[in-house]
Amino acid sequence: MPPARWKILETDDTVKSPSPALTMKAAVLIQRWYRRYMARLEMRRRYTWNIFQSIEYAGEQDQLQLSSFFSFMLDNFTQLTGNGSDLISQLLDPVVDPWLDREICYNLIPVPESYTGPRLSFPLSVSDTNALLSAFKEQQTLHARYVLQLLYETKKLLKQMPNIIHLSTSYTNEITICGDLHGRLDDLLLIFYKNGLPSAETPYVFNGDFVDRGKKSMEVVSLLFAYLLLYPDYMHLNRGNHEDHIMNLRYGFTKEVMQKYKTHGREILQLFQDVFSLLPVATVIDGKILIVHGGISDQTDLDFLSSIERHKVKSALRFPRRSLEQLDIGHSCKRMRSTAGSRPSSHSKNQLSMPYTINVLQVPYLDSLSSVPPPPPPPQHDREWRQVVDILWSDPKPQEGCSPNTFRGGGCYFGPDVTRRLLLRHGLQLLIRSHECKQEGYEFCHGGQVITIFSASNYYEEGSNRGAYIKVGRELVPRFYQYQVSRTTRKLTLTQRVRVAEGSALKALKEKLFTHRSELLSSLQQYDQNNTGCVSVSDWAQAFESVLRLDLPWRTLRPHLARLAPDGSVDYQSCFEDMEPGIPLAQVTPNMAETLFRYRTDIEIIFNIIDKDHSGLISIEEFRHTWRLFSAHLGVDVDDRAVDDLARSIDFNKDGSIDFTEFLEAFRVVHKLDNKEQLNGKTAGGKCS
């Protein structure tokens, strides 16, 4: 017997169907609401993307400035208070252990019986690469002996290769082109699963940036080199801007190698320097498609590029040697932190304490030696270096012409006219490049003559972007294949995925605000003449952009960063409420602490130069050298006694050594919300809605 209410519904003649006009009106209202909802979601997705990319490029610019300082110091000064120049030379001009040049060096390393990983034999066979693939899937680490032998054999092979590889589709149906992987092993395995393992039937071009940022760079690059040795005619690797030992110091590959290979890590890294410098810089398919990692400039000359000695450019961040006399800047030059249109440095006017009678040093950008041009015509090695820099670092832009890439700090921006001229000059029809993360994994520009391909999915955050690869057949029409490695995002709705990425981006942005707190407050207070603690939204946005130079939609982001006062103005102190320092050190003044927050990575890089055995411990004297180099880089004057007091205070067990990891931990920005969630037993995700 059905319930009584069912009977009522069946017999109630008063229930009427809505009129068609009312139905249509409801549908229109729902459609409008949905469109507004999707527009807001897309706006959040776009500014999240802008935050991630702006912070990424700002970090690259910091690295280039530090490298240019190292180069200039090494070339022009025999000493820096103490043994600073010697320390820099260890990084920029490392002395290669002659042991590595011996063909049997790896044979001197025993492989214990307890080792359960893959045992490789050379020349490699398909069973060797299969064993390597299976081992990496099972989280196994390849023994140092086999790593060194793999690198040594790869080096021998690369020495025989030209700078520009020429391929033909007449020998195969299709060629697969992949972009940046950045240590994402899961992406590489997914590409191999979907597209097939490298072979004569499935040739590949991997377009640089195999390492850094991801946690499996060693596994990714080992697999790529193994398949290169197995199929040298069907596996092709272009060099990227991260195949560079100085970039590896900042972005994780150096640390990863030393953690995985504590005994032979230094030898492995030295051999990687040689191998990276021998990678070809370009690939051409059927004489029609040019593949380079970054891009081109109006000075790019493929004929000249094919003739250079590429192995001499160990690092694109290592400037060609220039003397003060060549630059003609004498002993009173100004230290330039930016070229025209680039970000000015807030401390560019500070003076250096140097053992020479000069006021300040000139520190050039990667894309130019500041405002002082070299004597024309540029020497041969300068031209070679610049050609490589432009190929590895440049980005396309919609505007015509060629200009310095001020956002990254290296290479150039090239317009559609630059692309057209180069393609026409060399009889090409398409330029494929990587170097930039794209939300869909690829992007067209310059009227379809330039394609960007990026193969690391979830690059910024889980769900932030797809990866993609290109397949090109004999008709030379590119076809795109997208994918996304996913463990958790499949269960999330689109709104939830956007919220997760947005929360991560806002956390990173708030940390950047905290590390520039003094500069931001100083700029804001210029608009707040009456010390009310509030400024207009327009003044707030202008102050933020003038200090941070991130080119972000600050008005749109304001609700996530600062509160409004009752009169509609911005309470700018509220920007810094959510963050606090990690472990406060009483000996560090607030100004010095903020400097350390901001330049934490630079300090770590300098420390890694000094910490020769990568033990994580340095002596108090080495700590002083670190501080002197750091102070010289920033142009700040730090009292030696203050440094000594700080060193003694963090030598917790008074054994004369400092645990640098603990020291840096004190200069980490902590989100208060994370701490509260941890105290409440929740997961500290810090995700904002």
Coordinates of C-alpha atoms in Angstrom, one line a residue, residues 17-414:
S17 CA 3.0 22.4 -15.3
P18 CA 5.0 25.7 -15.6
S19 CA 4.4 27.8 -18.6
P20 CA 7.0 27.7 -21.5
A21 CA 7.8 31.3 -20.9
L22 CA 8.5 30.7 -17.2
T23 CA 10.7 27.7 -18.0
M24 CA 12.7 29.7 -20.5
K25 CA 13.2 32.5 -18.0
A26 CA 14.5 30.1 -15.4
A27 CA 16.8 28.5 -18.0
V28 CA 18.2 31.9 -18.9
L29 CA 18.7 32.8 -15.3
I30 CA 20.5 29.6 -14.6
Q31 CA 22.7 30.1 -17.7
R32 CA 23.6 33.6 -16.7
W33 CA 24.5 32.4 -13.2
Y34 CA 26.6 29.6 -14.6
R35 CA 28.5 31.9 -17.0
R36 CA 29.3 34.4 -14.2
Y37 CA 30.4 31.5 -12.0
M38 CA 32.7 30.1 -14.7
A39 CA 34.0 33.6 -15.5
R40 CA 34.9 34.1 -11.8
L41 CA 36.5 30.7 -11.7
E42 CA 38.6 31.4 -14.8
M43 CA 39.7 34.7 -13.4
R44 CA 40.9 32.9 -10.2
R45 CA 42.7 30.4 -12.4
R46 CA 44.4 33.1 -14.4
Y47 CA 45.7 35.2 -11.5
T48 CA 46.8 32.0 -9.7
W49 CA 48.8 31.2 -12.8
N50 CA 50.3 34.7 -12.9
I51 CA 51.4 34.5 -9.3
F52 CA 53.2 31.2 -9.8
Q53 CA 54.9 32.4 -13.0
S54 CA 55.9 35.8 -11.6
I55 CA 57.5 34.3 -8.5
E56 CA 59.3 31.6 -10.6
Y57 CA 60.8 34.2 -12.9
A58 CA 61.8 36.5 -10.1
G59 CA 63.7 33.5 -8.6
E60 CA 65.5 33.0 -11.9
Q61 CA 66.4 36.7 -12.0
D62 CA 67.9 36.4 -8.4
Q63 CA 70.0 33.4 -9.6
L64 CA 71.3 35.4 -12.6
Q65 CA 72.2 38.3 -10.5
L66 CA 74.1 36.1 -8.0
S67 CA 75.9 34.4 -10.9
S68 CA 76.8 37.6 -12.5
F69 CA 78.3 38.8 -9.2
F70 CA 80.3 35.6 -9.0
S71 CA 81.6 36.0 -12.6
F72 CA 82.6 39.6 -12.2
M73 CA 84.3 39.0 -8.9
L74 CA 86.3 36.1 -10.3
D75 CA 87.4 37.9 -13.4
N76 CA 88.3 41.3 -12.0
F77 CA 89.6 40.8 -8.4
T78 CA 92.3 38.5 -7.2
Q79 CA 90.9 38.4 -3.7
L80 CA 87.8 39.3 -1.7
T81 CA 88.4 39.9 2.0
G82 CA 89.7 36.5 2.9
N83 CA 89.6 33.8 0.2
G84 CA 86.3 34.7 -1.4
S85 CA 87.6 34.7 -5.0
D86 CA 89.1 31.2 -4.4
L87 CA 85.8 30.0 -3.2
I88 CA 84.0 31.4 -6.2
S89 CA 86.5 29.8 -8.6
Q90 CA 85.7 26.4 -7.1
L91 CA 82.1 26.9 -8.4
L92 CA 82.7 28.7 -11.7
D93 CA 86.0 27.1 -12.8
P94 CA 86.1 23.8 -10.9
V95 CA 89.2 21.7 -11.1
V96 CA 88.2 18.4 -12.7
D97 CA 89.6 15.4 -10.9
P98 CA 91.9 13.6 -13.4
W99 CA 90.6 10.4 -12.0
L100 CA 87.4 11.0 -13.9
D101 CA 89.2 11.0 -17.2
R102 CA 90.4 7.5 -16.8
E103 CA 88.4 5.0 -18.7
I104 CA 88.3 2.6 -15.9
C105 CA 87.5 5.0 -13.1
Y106 CA 84.1 3.4 -12.4
N107 CA 85.7 0.0 -12.2
L108 CA 87.5 1.0 -9.0
I109 CA 84.1 1.4 -7.2
P110 CA 83.0 -2.0 -5.8
V111 CA 79.3 -3.0 -6.0
P112 CA 78.5 -4.9 -2.8
E113 CA 76.6 -8.2 -2.8
S114 CA 73.9 -6.5 -0.8
Y115 CA 73.0 -4.2 -3.7
T116 CA 69.6 -5.2 -5.1
G117 CA 69.3 -2.6 -7.8
P118 CA 69.9 -3.1 -11.5
R119 CA 73.3 -4.2 -12.7
L120 CA 74.1 -2.6 -16.1
S121 CA 76.5 -3.9 -18.7
F122 CA 77.8 -1.8 -21.5
P123 CA 77.1 -1.4 -24.4
L124 CA 73.5 -1.3 -23.1
S125 CA 70.9 -3.7 -24.2
V126 CA 67.1 -3.6 -24.1
S127 CA 67.1 -5.8 -21.0
D128 CA 69.3 -3.2 -19.3
T129 CA 67.0 -0.3 -20.0
N130 CA 64.0 -2.4 -19.0
A131 CA 65.7 -3.2 -15.7
L132 CA 66.5 0.4 -15.1
L133 CA 62.9 1.4 -15.9
S134 CA 61.5 -1.3 -13.5
A135 CA 64.0 -0.3 -10.7
F136 CA 63.0 3.4 -10.9
K137 CA 59.3 2.4 -10.8
E138 CA 60.1 0.5 -7.6
Q139 CA 61.9 3.5 -6.0
Q140 CA 65.3 1.9 -6.3
T141 CA 68.5 3.9 -6.7
L142 CA 71.1 3.1 -9.3
H143 CA 74.5 2.3 -7.8
A144 CA 77.2 5.1 -8.2
R145 CA 79.5 2.8 -10.2
Y146 CA 76.8 2.4 -12.9
V147 CA 75.9 6.1 -12.8
L148 CA 79.5 7.1 -13.5
Q149 CA 79.8 4.5 -16.3
L150 CA 76.6 5.7 -17.8
L151 CA 77.8 9.3 -17.7
Y152 CA 81.2 8.4 -19.1
E153 CA 79.7 6.5 -22.0
T154 CA 77.2 9.3 -22.6
K155 CA 80.0 11.8 -22.7
K156 CA 81.9 9.8 -25.3
L157 CA 78.8 9.6 -27.5
L158 CA 77.9 13.3 -27.2
K159 CA 81.5 14.3 -28.2
Q160 CA 80.8 12.9 -31.6
M161 CA 77.6 14.8 -32.1
P162 CA 77.2 18.1 -33.9
N163 CA 75.7 21.2 -32.3
I164 CA 72.5 20.9 -34.4
I165 CA 71.0 17.5 -35.1
H166 CA 69.3 17.0 -38.4
L167 CA 66.5 14.4 -38.5
S168 CA 64.3 13.0 -41.3
T169 CA 60.8 11.6 -41.2
S170 CA 61.6 9.5 -44.3
Y171 CA 63.1 6.8 -42.0
T172 CA 60.1 6.7 -39.6
N173 CA 56.4 7.4 -39.6
E174 CA 56.4 10.0 -36.7
I175 CA 58.8 11.8 -34.4
T176 CA 57.6 12.6 -30.8
I177 CA 58.8 15.9 -29.3
C178 CA 58.6 16.5 -25.5
G179 CA 59.2 19.6 -23.5
D180 CA 60.4 20.3 -20.0
L181 CA 60.2 17.4 -17.5
H182 CA 62.0 19.0 -14.5
G183 CA 62.6 15.8 -12.6
R184 CA 59.0 14.5 -12.9
L185 CA 59.5 10.8 -13.4
D186 CA 55.8 10.0 -13.4
D187 CA 55.3 12.3 -16.4
L188 CA 58.1 10.5 -18.3
L189 CA 56.7 7.1 -17.5
L190 CA 53.3 8.2 -18.5
I191 CA 54.6 9.5 -21.9
F192 CA 56.4 6.1 -22.4
Y193 CA 53.2 4.2 -21.5
K194 CA 50.9 6.3 -23.8
N195 CA 53.3 6.7 -26.7
G196 CA 55.7 3.8 -26.5
L197 CA 59.3 3.3 -25.3
P198 CA 62.0 4.9 -27.5
S199 CA 62.9 2.7 -30.5
A200 CA 63.3 2.8 -34.2
E201 CA 59.5 2.9 -34.5
T202 CA 59.1 5.5 -31.8
P203 CA 61.9 8.1 -32.1
Y204 CA 61.9 11.0 -29.6
V205 CA 63.3 14.5 -29.2
F206 CA 63.4 15.7 -25.6
N207 CA 63.8 19.5 -25.6
G208 CA 65.8 20.3 -22.5
D209 CA 65.2 20.9 -18.7
F210 CA 65.3 17.3 -17.7
V211 CA 66.4 18.2 -14.1
D212 CA 65.8 20.6 -11.2
R213 CA 62.6 21.4 -9.3
G214 CA 61.3 17.8 -9.3
K215 CA 62.4 15.1 -6.8
K216 CA 63.4 12.5 -9.4
S217 CA 65.8 14.4 -11.7
M218 CA 68.5 11.7 -11.3
E219 CA 66.1 9.0 -12.4
V220 CA 64.8 11.0 -15.4
V221 CA 68.2 12.0 -16.7
S222 CA 69.5 8.5 -16.2
L223 CA 66.7 7.0 -18.3
L224 CA 67.1 9.6 -21.0
F225 CA 70.9 8.9 -21.2
A226 CA 70.4 5.2 -21.2
Y227 CA 68.0 5.3 -24.1
L228 CA 70.3 7.7 -25.9
L229 CA 73.1 5.1 -25.6
L230 CA 70.7 2.3 -26.7
Y231 CA 69.3 4.1 -29.7
P232 CA 71.5 7.0 -30.6
D233 CA 69.7 7.4 -34.0
Y234 CA 66.3 7.5 -32.4
M235 CA 66.7 9.3 -29.1
H236 CA 67.7 13.0 -29.2
L237 CA 68.3 15.4 -26.4
N238 CA 68.5 19.2 -26.6
R239 CA 70.2 21.2 -23.9
G240 CA 67.9 23.4 -21.7
N241 CA 68.8 26.3 -19.5
H242 CA 68.7 23.9 -16.4
E243 CA 71.3 21.6 -17.9
D244 CA 73.7 24.0 -16.1
H245 CA 75.6 23.2 -12.9
I246 CA 75.1 26.7 -11.5
M247 CA 71.3 26.6 -12.0
N248 CA 71.4 23.1 -10.4
L249 CA 72.7 24.7 -7.2
R250 CA 69.6 26.7 -6.7
Y251 CA 66.9 24.5 -8.1
G252 CA 67.7 21.2 -6.5
F253 CA 69.6 18.8 -8.7
T254 CA 72.9 19.3 -6.9
K255 CA 71.2 18.6 -3.5
E256 CA 69.4 15.6 -4.9
V257 CA 72.6 14.0 -6.3
M258 CA 74.5 14.6 -3.0
Q259 CA 71.7 13.1 -1.0
K260 CA 71.4 10.0 -3.1
Y261 CA 75.2 9.6 -3.6
K262 CA 76.9 10.7 -0.5
T263 CA 80.2 9.0 -1.2
H264 CA 80.7 9.7 -5.0
G265 CA 78.3 12.6 -5.4
R266 CA 81.1 15.1 -6.2
E267 CA 82.5 13.0 -9.0
I268 CA 79.0 12.4 -10.4
L269 CA 78.3 16.2 -10.4
Q270 CA 81.6 16.9 -12.1
L271 CA 80.9 14.5 -14.8
F272 CA 77.4 15.9 -15.2
Q273 CA 78.9 19.3 -15.9
D274 CA 80.8 17.9 -18.9
V275 CA 77.8 15.9 -20.2
F276 CA 75.4 18.8 -20.0
S277 CA 77.8 21.1 -21.9
L278 CA 78.1 18.5 -24.7
L279 CA 74.4 18.2 -25.3
P280 CA 73.3 19.5 -28.7
V281 CA 71.6 22.9 -28.7
A282 CA 69.1 22.4 -31.5
T283 CA 67.4 19.8 -33.7
V284 CA 66.0 20.3 -37.2
I285 CA 63.4 18.0 -38.7
D286 CA 63.3 17.6 -42.5
G287 CA 65.0 21.0 -42.8
K288 CA 61.6 22.6 -42.0
I289 CA 61.1 22.4 -38.2
L290 CA 63.6 24.0 -35.8
I291 CA 63.5 22.8 -32.2
V292 CA 65.3 24.7 -29.5
H293 CA 64.7 25.0 -25.8
G294 CA 64.1 28.7 -25.2
G295 CA 64.0 30.6 -28.5
I296 CA 65.9 32.9 -30.8
S297 CA 67.0 36.5 -31.1
D298 CA 67.6 38.9 -33.9
Q299 CA 71.3 37.8 -33.7
T300 CA 70.6 34.0 -33.9
D301 CA 72.6 32.5 -36.8
L302 CA 72.2 28.8 -37.2
D303 CA 75.2 28.5 -39.5
F304 CA 77.4 30.2 -36.8
L305 CA 75.7 28.2 -34.1
S306 CA 76.6 24.9 -35.8
S307 CA 80.3 25.9 -35.9
I308 CA 80.9 26.9 -32.2
E309 CA 82.6 24.7 -29.6
R310 CA 79.6 24.2 -27.4
H311 CA 81.4 22.3 -24.6
K312 CA 83.3 25.6 -23.7
V313 CA 80.0 27.0 -22.4
K314 CA 79.9 24.9 -19.3
S315 CA 77.4 27.3 -17.9
A316 CA 75.4 30.0 -19.7
L317 CA 75.5 31.8 -16.4
R318 CA 79.3 32.0 -16.5
F319 CA 80.1 35.3 -18.3
P320 CA 82.9 35.5 -20.8
R321 CA 86.0 36.9 -19.1
R322 CA 86.2 40.6 -19.2
S323 CA 88.8 42.8 -17.6
L324 CA 88.2 46.2 -16.2
E325 CA 90.4 47.6 -19.0
Q326 CA 88.2 46.0 -21.7
L327 CA 85.1 47.4 -20.1
D328 CA 86.7 50.8 -19.7
I329 CA 84.9 51.5 -16.5
G330 CA 88.0 52.3 -14.4
H331 CA 87.9 52.2 -10.6
S332 CA 84.8 54.3 -10.0
C333 CA 82.1 52.5 -11.9
K334 CA 78.6 52.1 -10.5
R335 CA 77.2 48.8 -9.5
M336 CA 74.2 48.3 -11.8
R337 CA 71.6 45.8 -10.8
S338 CA 69.4 46.3 -13.8
T339 CA 69.4 47.4 -17.4
A340 CA 66.8 49.7 -18.9
G341 CA 63.4 48.5 -18.1
S342 CA 64.4 45.8 -15.7
R343 CA 63.7 45.6 -12.0
P344 CA 65.7 48.0 -9.9
S345 CA 67.3 46.7 -6.8
S346 CA 66.5 48.4 -3.5
H347 CA 70.1 48.1 -2.4
S348 CA 71.9 49.1 -5.6
K349 CA 73.2 52.2 -4.0
N350 CA 74.8 50.5 -1.0
Q351 CA 78.6 50.5 -1.0
L352 CA 80.9 47.5 -0.9
S353 CA 83.8 47.1 1.4
M354 CA 86.5 46.0 -0.9
P355 CA 90.3 45.8 -0.7
Y356 CA 90.5 48.1 -3.7
T357 CA 90.0 51.8 -4.0
I358 CA 86.6 51.6 -5.7
N359 CA 83.2 52.7 -4.5
V360 CA 81.0 49.9 -5.9
L361 CA 81.0 47.1 -8.3
Q362 CA 79.2 46.7 -11.6
V363 CA 77.1 43.6 -11.6
P364 CA 75.8 42.9 -15.1
Y365 CA 72.6 41.1 -16.1
L366 CA 72.9 37.9 -18.1
D367 CA 71.5 39.5 -21.2
S368 CA 74.0 42.4 -21.3
L369 CA 77.0 43.7 -19.5
S370 CA 75.0 46.5 -18.0
S371 CA 75.3 49.9 -19.7
V372 CA 78.9 49.5 -20.8
P373 CA 79.1 47.9 -24.2
P374 CA 82.1 45.7 -25.0
P375 CA 84.6 46.9 -27.5
P376 CA 83.3 46.3 -31.0
P377 CA 83.4 43.8 -32.6
P378 CA 82.7 41.3 -29.9
P379 CA 85.3 38.6 -29.5
Q380 CA 84.6 35.2 -30.8
H381 CA 83.9 33.6 -27.4
D382 CA 81.5 36.4 -26.6
R383 CA 79.5 35.7 -29.8
E384 CA 79.4 32.0 -29.1
W385 CA 78.3 32.5 -25.5
R386 CA 75.5 35.0 -26.5
Q387 CA 74.2 32.6 -29.2
V388 CA 73.9 29.8 -26.6
V389 CA 72.3 32.1 -24.1
D390 CA 69.6 33.3 -26.6
I391 CA 68.8 29.7 -27.6
L392 CA 68.5 28.5 -24.0
W393 CA 66.8 31.5 -22.3
S394 CA 64.6 33.5 -24.7
D395 CA 60.8 33.8 -24.8
P396 CA 58.4 34.9 -27.6
K397 CA 56.4 38.1 -27.3
P398 CA 53.4 39.4 -29.4
Q399 CA 55.1 42.7 -30.1
E400 CA 57.5 43.2 -33.0
G401 CA 61.2 43.4 -32.4
C402 CA 63.8 42.0 -30.1
S403 CA 64.5 43.3 -26.5
P404 CA 66.2 42.1 -23.3
N405 CA 64.2 39.6 -21.4
T406 CA 63.9 41.7 -18.2
F407 CA 61.3 39.4 -16.6
R408 CA 63.7 36.4 -16.4
G409 CA 66.8 38.5 -16.5
G410 CA 68.4 36.5 -19.4
G411 CA 68.1 36.0 -23.1
C412 CA 65.6 38.1 -25.0
Y413 CA 62.0 38.6 -26.0
F414 CA 61.6 38.0 -29.7

